[in-house]
mmCIF file of C-alpha atoms in Angstrom:
data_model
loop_
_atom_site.group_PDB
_atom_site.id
_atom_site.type_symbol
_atom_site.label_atom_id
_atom_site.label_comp_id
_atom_site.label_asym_id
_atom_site.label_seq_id
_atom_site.Cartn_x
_atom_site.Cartn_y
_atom_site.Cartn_z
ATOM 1 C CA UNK H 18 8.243 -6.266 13.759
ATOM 2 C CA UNK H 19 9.424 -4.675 10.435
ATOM 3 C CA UNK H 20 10.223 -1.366 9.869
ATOM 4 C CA UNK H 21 10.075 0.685 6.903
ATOM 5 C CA UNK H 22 11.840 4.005 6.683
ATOM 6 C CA UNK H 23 11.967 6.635 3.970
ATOM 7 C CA UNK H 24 13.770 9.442 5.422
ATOM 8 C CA UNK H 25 12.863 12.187 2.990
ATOM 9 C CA UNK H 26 9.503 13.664 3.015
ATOM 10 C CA UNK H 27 9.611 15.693 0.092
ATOM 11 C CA UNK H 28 12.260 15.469 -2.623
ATOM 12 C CA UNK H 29 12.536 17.372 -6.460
ATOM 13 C CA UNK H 30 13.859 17.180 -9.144
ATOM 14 C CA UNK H 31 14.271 19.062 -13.121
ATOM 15 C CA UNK H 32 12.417 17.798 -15.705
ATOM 16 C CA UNK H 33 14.575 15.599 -17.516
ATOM 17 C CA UNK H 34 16.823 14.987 -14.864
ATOM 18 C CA UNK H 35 17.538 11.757 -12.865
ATOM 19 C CA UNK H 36 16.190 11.485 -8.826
ATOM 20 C CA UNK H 37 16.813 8.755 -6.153
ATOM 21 C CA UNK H 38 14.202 7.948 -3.422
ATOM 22 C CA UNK H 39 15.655 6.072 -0.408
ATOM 23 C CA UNK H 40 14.319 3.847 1.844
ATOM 24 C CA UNK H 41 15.579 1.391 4.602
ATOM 25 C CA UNK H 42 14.228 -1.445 5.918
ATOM 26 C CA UNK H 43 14.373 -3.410 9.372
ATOM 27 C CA UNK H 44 14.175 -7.331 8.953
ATOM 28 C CA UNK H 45 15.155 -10.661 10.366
ATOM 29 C CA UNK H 46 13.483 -12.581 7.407
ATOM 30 C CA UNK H 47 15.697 -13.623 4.779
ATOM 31 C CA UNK H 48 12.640 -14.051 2.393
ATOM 32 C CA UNK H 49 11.035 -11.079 1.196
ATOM 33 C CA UNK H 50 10.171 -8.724 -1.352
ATOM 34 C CA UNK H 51 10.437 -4.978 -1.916
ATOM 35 C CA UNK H 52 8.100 -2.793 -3.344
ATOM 36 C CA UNK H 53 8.118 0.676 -4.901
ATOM 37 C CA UNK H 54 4.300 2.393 -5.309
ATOM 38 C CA UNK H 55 3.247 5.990 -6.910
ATOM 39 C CA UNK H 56 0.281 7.665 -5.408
ATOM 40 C CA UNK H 57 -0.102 10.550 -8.000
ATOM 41 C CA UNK H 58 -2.893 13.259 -6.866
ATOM 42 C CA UNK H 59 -5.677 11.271 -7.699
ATOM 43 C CA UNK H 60 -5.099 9.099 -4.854
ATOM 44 C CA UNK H 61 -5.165 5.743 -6.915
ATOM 45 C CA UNK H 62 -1.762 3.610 -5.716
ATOM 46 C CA UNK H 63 0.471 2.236 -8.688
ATOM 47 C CA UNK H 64 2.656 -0.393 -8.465
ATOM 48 C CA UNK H 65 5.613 0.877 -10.460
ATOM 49 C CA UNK H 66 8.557 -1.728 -9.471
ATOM 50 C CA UNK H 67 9.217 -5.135 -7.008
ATOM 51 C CA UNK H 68 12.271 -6.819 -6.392
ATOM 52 C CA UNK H 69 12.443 -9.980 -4.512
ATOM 53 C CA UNK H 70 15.171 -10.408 -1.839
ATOM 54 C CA UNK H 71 16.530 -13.644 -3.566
ATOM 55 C CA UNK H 72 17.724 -12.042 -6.756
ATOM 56 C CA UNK H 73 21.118 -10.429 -6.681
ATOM 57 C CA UNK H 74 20.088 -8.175 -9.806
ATOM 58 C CA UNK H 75 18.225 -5.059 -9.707
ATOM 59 C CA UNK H 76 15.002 -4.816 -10.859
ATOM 60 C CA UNK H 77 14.304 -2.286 -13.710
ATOM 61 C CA UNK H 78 11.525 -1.366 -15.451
ATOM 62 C CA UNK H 79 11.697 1.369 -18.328
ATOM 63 C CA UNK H 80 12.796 4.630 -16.427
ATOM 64 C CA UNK H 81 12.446 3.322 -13.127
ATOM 65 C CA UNK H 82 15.638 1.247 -11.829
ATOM 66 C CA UNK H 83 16.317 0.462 -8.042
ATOM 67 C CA UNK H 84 19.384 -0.329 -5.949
ATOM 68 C CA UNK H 85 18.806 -2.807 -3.437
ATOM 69 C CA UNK H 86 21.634 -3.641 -1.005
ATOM 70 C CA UNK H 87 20.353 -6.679 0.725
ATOM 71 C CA UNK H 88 22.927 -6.209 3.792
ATOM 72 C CA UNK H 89 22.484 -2.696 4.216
ATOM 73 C CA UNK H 90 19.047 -3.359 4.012
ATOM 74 C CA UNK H 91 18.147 -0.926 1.591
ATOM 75 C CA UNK H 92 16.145 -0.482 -1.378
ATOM 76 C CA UNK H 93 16.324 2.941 -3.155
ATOM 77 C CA UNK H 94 14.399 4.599 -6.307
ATOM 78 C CA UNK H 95 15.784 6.029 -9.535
ATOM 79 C CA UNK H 96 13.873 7.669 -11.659
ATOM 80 C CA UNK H 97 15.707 8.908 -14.896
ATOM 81 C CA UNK H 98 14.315 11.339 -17.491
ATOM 82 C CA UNK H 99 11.664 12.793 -14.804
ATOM 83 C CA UNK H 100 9.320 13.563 -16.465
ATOM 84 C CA UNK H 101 5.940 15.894 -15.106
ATOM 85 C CA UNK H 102 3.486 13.050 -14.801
ATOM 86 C CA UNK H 103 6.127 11.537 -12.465
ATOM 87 C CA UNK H 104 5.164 14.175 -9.421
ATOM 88 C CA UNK H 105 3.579 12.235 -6.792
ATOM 89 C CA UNK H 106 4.039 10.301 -3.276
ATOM 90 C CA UNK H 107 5.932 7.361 -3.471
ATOM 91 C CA UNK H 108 5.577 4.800 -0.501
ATOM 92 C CA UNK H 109 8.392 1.858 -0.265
ATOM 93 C CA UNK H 110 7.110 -1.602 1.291
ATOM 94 C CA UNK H 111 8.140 -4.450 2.576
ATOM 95 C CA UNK H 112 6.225 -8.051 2.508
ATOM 96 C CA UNK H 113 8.102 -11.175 4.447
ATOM 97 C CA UNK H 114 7.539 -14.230 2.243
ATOM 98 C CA UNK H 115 5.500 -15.794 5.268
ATOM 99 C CA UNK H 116 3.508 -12.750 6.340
ATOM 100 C CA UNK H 117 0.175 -13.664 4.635
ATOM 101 C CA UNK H 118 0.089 -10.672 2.629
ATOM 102 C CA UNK H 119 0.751 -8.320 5.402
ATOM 103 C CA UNK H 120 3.144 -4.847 3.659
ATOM 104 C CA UNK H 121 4.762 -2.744 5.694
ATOM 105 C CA UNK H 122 4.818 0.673 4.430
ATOM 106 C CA UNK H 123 7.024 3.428 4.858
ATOM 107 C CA UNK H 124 5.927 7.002 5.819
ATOM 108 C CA UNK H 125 6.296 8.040 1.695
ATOM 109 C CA UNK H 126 8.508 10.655 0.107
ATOM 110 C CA UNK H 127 6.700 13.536 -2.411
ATOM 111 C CA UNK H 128 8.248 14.420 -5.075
ATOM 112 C CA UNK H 129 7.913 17.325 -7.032
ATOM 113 C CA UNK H 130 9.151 17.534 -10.792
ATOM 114 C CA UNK H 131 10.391 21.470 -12.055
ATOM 115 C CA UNK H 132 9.638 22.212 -15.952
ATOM 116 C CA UNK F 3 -6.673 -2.454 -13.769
ATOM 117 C CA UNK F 4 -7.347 -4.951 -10.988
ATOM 118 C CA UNK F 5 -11.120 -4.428 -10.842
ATOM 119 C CA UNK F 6 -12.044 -3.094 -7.504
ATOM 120 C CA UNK F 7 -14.102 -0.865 -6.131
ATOM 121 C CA UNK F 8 -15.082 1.578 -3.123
ATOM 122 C CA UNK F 9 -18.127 1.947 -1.671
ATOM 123 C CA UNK F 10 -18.939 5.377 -1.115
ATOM 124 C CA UNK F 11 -15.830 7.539 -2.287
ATOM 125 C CA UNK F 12 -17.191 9.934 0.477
ATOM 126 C CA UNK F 13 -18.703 10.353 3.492
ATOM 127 C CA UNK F 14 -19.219 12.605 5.817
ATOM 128 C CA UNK F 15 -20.850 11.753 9.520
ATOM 129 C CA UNK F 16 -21.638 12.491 12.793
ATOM 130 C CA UNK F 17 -19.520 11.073 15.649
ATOM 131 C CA UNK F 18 -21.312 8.268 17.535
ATOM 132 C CA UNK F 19 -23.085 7.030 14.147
ATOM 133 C CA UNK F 20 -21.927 3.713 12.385
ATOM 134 C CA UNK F 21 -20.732 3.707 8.997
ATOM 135 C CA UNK F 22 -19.790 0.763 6.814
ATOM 136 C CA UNK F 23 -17.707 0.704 4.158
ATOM 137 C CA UNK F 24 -17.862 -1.942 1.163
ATOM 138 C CA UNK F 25 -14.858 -2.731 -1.043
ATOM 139 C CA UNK F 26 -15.836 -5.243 -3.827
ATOM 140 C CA UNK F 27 -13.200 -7.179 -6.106
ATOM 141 C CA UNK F 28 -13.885 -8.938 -9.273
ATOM 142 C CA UNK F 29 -10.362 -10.683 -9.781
ATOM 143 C CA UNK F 30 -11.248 -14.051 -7.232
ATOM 144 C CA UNK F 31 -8.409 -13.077 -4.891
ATOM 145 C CA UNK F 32 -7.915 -14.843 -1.579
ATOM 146 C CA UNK F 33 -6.186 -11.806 0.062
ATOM 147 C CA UNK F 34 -8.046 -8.781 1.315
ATOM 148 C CA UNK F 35 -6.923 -5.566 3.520
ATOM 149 C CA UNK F 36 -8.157 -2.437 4.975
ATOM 150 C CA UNK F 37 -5.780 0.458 5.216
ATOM 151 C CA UNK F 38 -6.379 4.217 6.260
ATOM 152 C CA UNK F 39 -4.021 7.005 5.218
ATOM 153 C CA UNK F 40 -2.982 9.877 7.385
ATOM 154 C CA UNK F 41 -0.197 12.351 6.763
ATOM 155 C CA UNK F 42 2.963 11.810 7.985
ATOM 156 C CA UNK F 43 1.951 7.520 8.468
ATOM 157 C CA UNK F 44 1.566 6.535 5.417
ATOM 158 C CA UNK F 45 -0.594 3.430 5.254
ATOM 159 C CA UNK F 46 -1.346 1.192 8.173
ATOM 160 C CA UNK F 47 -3.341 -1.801 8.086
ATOM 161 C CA UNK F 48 -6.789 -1.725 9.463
ATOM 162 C CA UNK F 49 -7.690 -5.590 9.345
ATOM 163 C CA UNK F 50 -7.305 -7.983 6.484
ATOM 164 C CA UNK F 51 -8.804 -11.312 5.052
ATOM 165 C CA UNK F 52 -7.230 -14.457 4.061
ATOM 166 C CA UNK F 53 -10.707 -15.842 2.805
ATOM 167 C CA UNK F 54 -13.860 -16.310 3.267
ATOM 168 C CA UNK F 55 -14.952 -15.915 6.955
ATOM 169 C CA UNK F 56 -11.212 -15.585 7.814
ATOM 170 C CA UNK F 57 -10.239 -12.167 9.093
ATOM 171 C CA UNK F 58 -7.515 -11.116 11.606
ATOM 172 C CA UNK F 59 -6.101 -7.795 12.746
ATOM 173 C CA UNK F 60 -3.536 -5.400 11.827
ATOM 174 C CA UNK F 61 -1.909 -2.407 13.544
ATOM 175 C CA UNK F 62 -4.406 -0.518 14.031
ATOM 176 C CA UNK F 63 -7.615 -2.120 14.724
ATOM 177 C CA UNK F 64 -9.416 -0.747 17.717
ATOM 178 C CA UNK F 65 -12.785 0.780 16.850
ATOM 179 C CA UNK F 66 -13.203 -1.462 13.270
ATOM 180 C CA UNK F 67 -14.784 -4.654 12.876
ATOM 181 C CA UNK F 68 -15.021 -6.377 9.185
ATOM 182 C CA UNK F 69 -16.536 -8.882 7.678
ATOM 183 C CA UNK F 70 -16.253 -11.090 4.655
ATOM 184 C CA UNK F 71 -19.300 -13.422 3.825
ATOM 185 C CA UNK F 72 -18.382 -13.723 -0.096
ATOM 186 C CA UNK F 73 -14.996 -13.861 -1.744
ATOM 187 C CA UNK F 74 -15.594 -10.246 -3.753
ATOM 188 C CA UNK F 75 -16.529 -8.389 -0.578
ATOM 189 C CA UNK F 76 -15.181 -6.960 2.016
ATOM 190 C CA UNK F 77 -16.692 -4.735 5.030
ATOM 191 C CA UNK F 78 -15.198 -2.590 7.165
ATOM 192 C CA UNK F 79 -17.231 -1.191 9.792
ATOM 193 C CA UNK F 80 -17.138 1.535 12.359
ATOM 194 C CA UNK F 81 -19.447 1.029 14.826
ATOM 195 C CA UNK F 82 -19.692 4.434 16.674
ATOM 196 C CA UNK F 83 -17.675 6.813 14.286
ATOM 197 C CA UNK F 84 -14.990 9.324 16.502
ATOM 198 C CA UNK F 85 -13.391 12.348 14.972
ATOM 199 C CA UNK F 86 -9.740 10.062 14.773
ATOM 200 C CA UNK F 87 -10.997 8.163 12.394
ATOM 201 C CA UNK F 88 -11.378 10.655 9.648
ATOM 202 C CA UNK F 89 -9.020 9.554 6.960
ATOM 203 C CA UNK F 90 -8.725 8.002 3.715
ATOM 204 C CA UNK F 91 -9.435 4.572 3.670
ATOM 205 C CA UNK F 92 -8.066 2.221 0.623
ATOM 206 C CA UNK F 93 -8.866 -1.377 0.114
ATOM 207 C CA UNK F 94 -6.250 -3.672 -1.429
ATOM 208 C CA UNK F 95 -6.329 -7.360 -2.522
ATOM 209 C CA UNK F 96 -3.581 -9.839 -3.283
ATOM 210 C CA UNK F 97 -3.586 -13.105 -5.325
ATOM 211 C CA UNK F 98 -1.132 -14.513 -2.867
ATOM 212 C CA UNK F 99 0.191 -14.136 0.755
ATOM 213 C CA UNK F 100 3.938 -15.092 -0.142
ATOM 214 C CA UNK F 101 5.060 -18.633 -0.033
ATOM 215 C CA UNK F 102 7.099 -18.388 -3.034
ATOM 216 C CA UNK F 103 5.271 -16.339 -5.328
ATOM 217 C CA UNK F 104 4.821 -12.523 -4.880
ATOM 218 C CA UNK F 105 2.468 -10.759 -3.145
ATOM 219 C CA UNK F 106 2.086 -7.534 -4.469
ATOM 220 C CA UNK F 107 -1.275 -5.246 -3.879
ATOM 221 C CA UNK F 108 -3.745 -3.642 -6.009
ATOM 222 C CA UNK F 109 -5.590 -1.284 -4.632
ATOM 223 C CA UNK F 110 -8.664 0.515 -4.661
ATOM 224 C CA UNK F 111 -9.629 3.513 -5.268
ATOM 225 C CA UNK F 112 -10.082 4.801 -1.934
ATOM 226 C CA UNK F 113 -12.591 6.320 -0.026
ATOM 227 C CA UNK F 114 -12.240 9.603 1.737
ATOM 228 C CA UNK F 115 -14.438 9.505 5.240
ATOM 229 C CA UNK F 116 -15.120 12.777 7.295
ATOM 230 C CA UNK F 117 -16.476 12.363 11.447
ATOM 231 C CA UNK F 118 -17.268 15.603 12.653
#
């Protein structure tokens, strides 16, 4: 089965300043794709960011950029210019391209943004 | 915004008693899941549909039942409500399942559900 792992719980940053959100995956498939998603406090889950396993470039979109290192298996968030409206939980997952559907999500990783 | 919705946004019940919960989509997607959220798990999945009348189970699925009858709705059902299953529950649909093009979720709003 596949694993998702996002070793830090809680993470900040400065307003204005530039974070990175790990995560780690556990896989056999060679066809997948990667997700990023925001869960500010009002609970509603954003998709900010995907990458798909076959594309050797990172996927970026406006502030958000990721790193993903297909043989270390890992797939980390930067955010750049935090900004305030940035503070929530962000949960990394993981869909095999055969899995009906089926993410795997990691445990999620708060983050806090200073003014 | 994908349009979906929760039905209620919260509940609060006794434990034995059976509670249903309703997520309804307007966007015609095949895919449909059940989630909860706990701290410190993040979200597992509950059961999930691949259409209509097709449902099969996900991680955790002991003490919920669903049902899909009609391509905008999905059920999820407790059938005698324990005090574990107090969470948040969020219902998420999908367009596709993989197979070349990419699956991401939309989500509902959730709905936060209290056994005492």
């Amino acid at each position: 089965a596949q694993t998702v792992t996002q070793s830090q719980p809680e993470m900040s940053v400065q307003e204005a300043e530039t974070v990175t959100l790990s995560c780690t995956y556990d896989t056999s498939e060679s066809d997948y794709y990667l997700f990023w998603y925001k869960q500010p406090p009002s609970r509603q889950m954003i998709l900010v960011i995907r990458q798909e396993a076959y594309k050797q470039q990172n996927a970026t979109e406006n502030r958000f950029s990721v790193n993903f290192q297909k043989a270390a298996k890992s797939f980390s968030l930067k955010i750049s210019d935090s900004q305030l409206g940035d503070a929530a939980m962000y949960f990394c997952a993981y869909l095999a391209n055969t899995n009906a559907g089926k993410s795997t999500f990691g445990d999620g990783t708060t983050l806090t943004v200073k003014p | 915004d994908a349009g979906i919705t929760q039905s209620p946004r919260h509940k609060v019940t006794e434990t034995g008693t059976p509670v249903t919960l309703r997520c309804h989509q307007t966007e015609n997607h095949r895919y449909m899941y059940w989630y909860r959220q706990d701290p410190g798990h993040g979200l597992r999945l509950i059961h999930y549909s691949y259409g209509v009348k097709d449902t099969d189970k996900g991680e955790v699925s002991d003490g919920y039942s669903v049902s899909r009858s009609k391509t905008e709705d999905f059920l999820l059902t407790l059938e005698s409500a324990t005090s574990s299953q107090t969470s948040v529950y969020f219902c998420a649909i999908s367009e596709y399942g993989g197979g070349g093009a990419i699956g991401e979720q939309f989500f509902g709003p959730g709905t936060r559900l209290t056994v005492l």
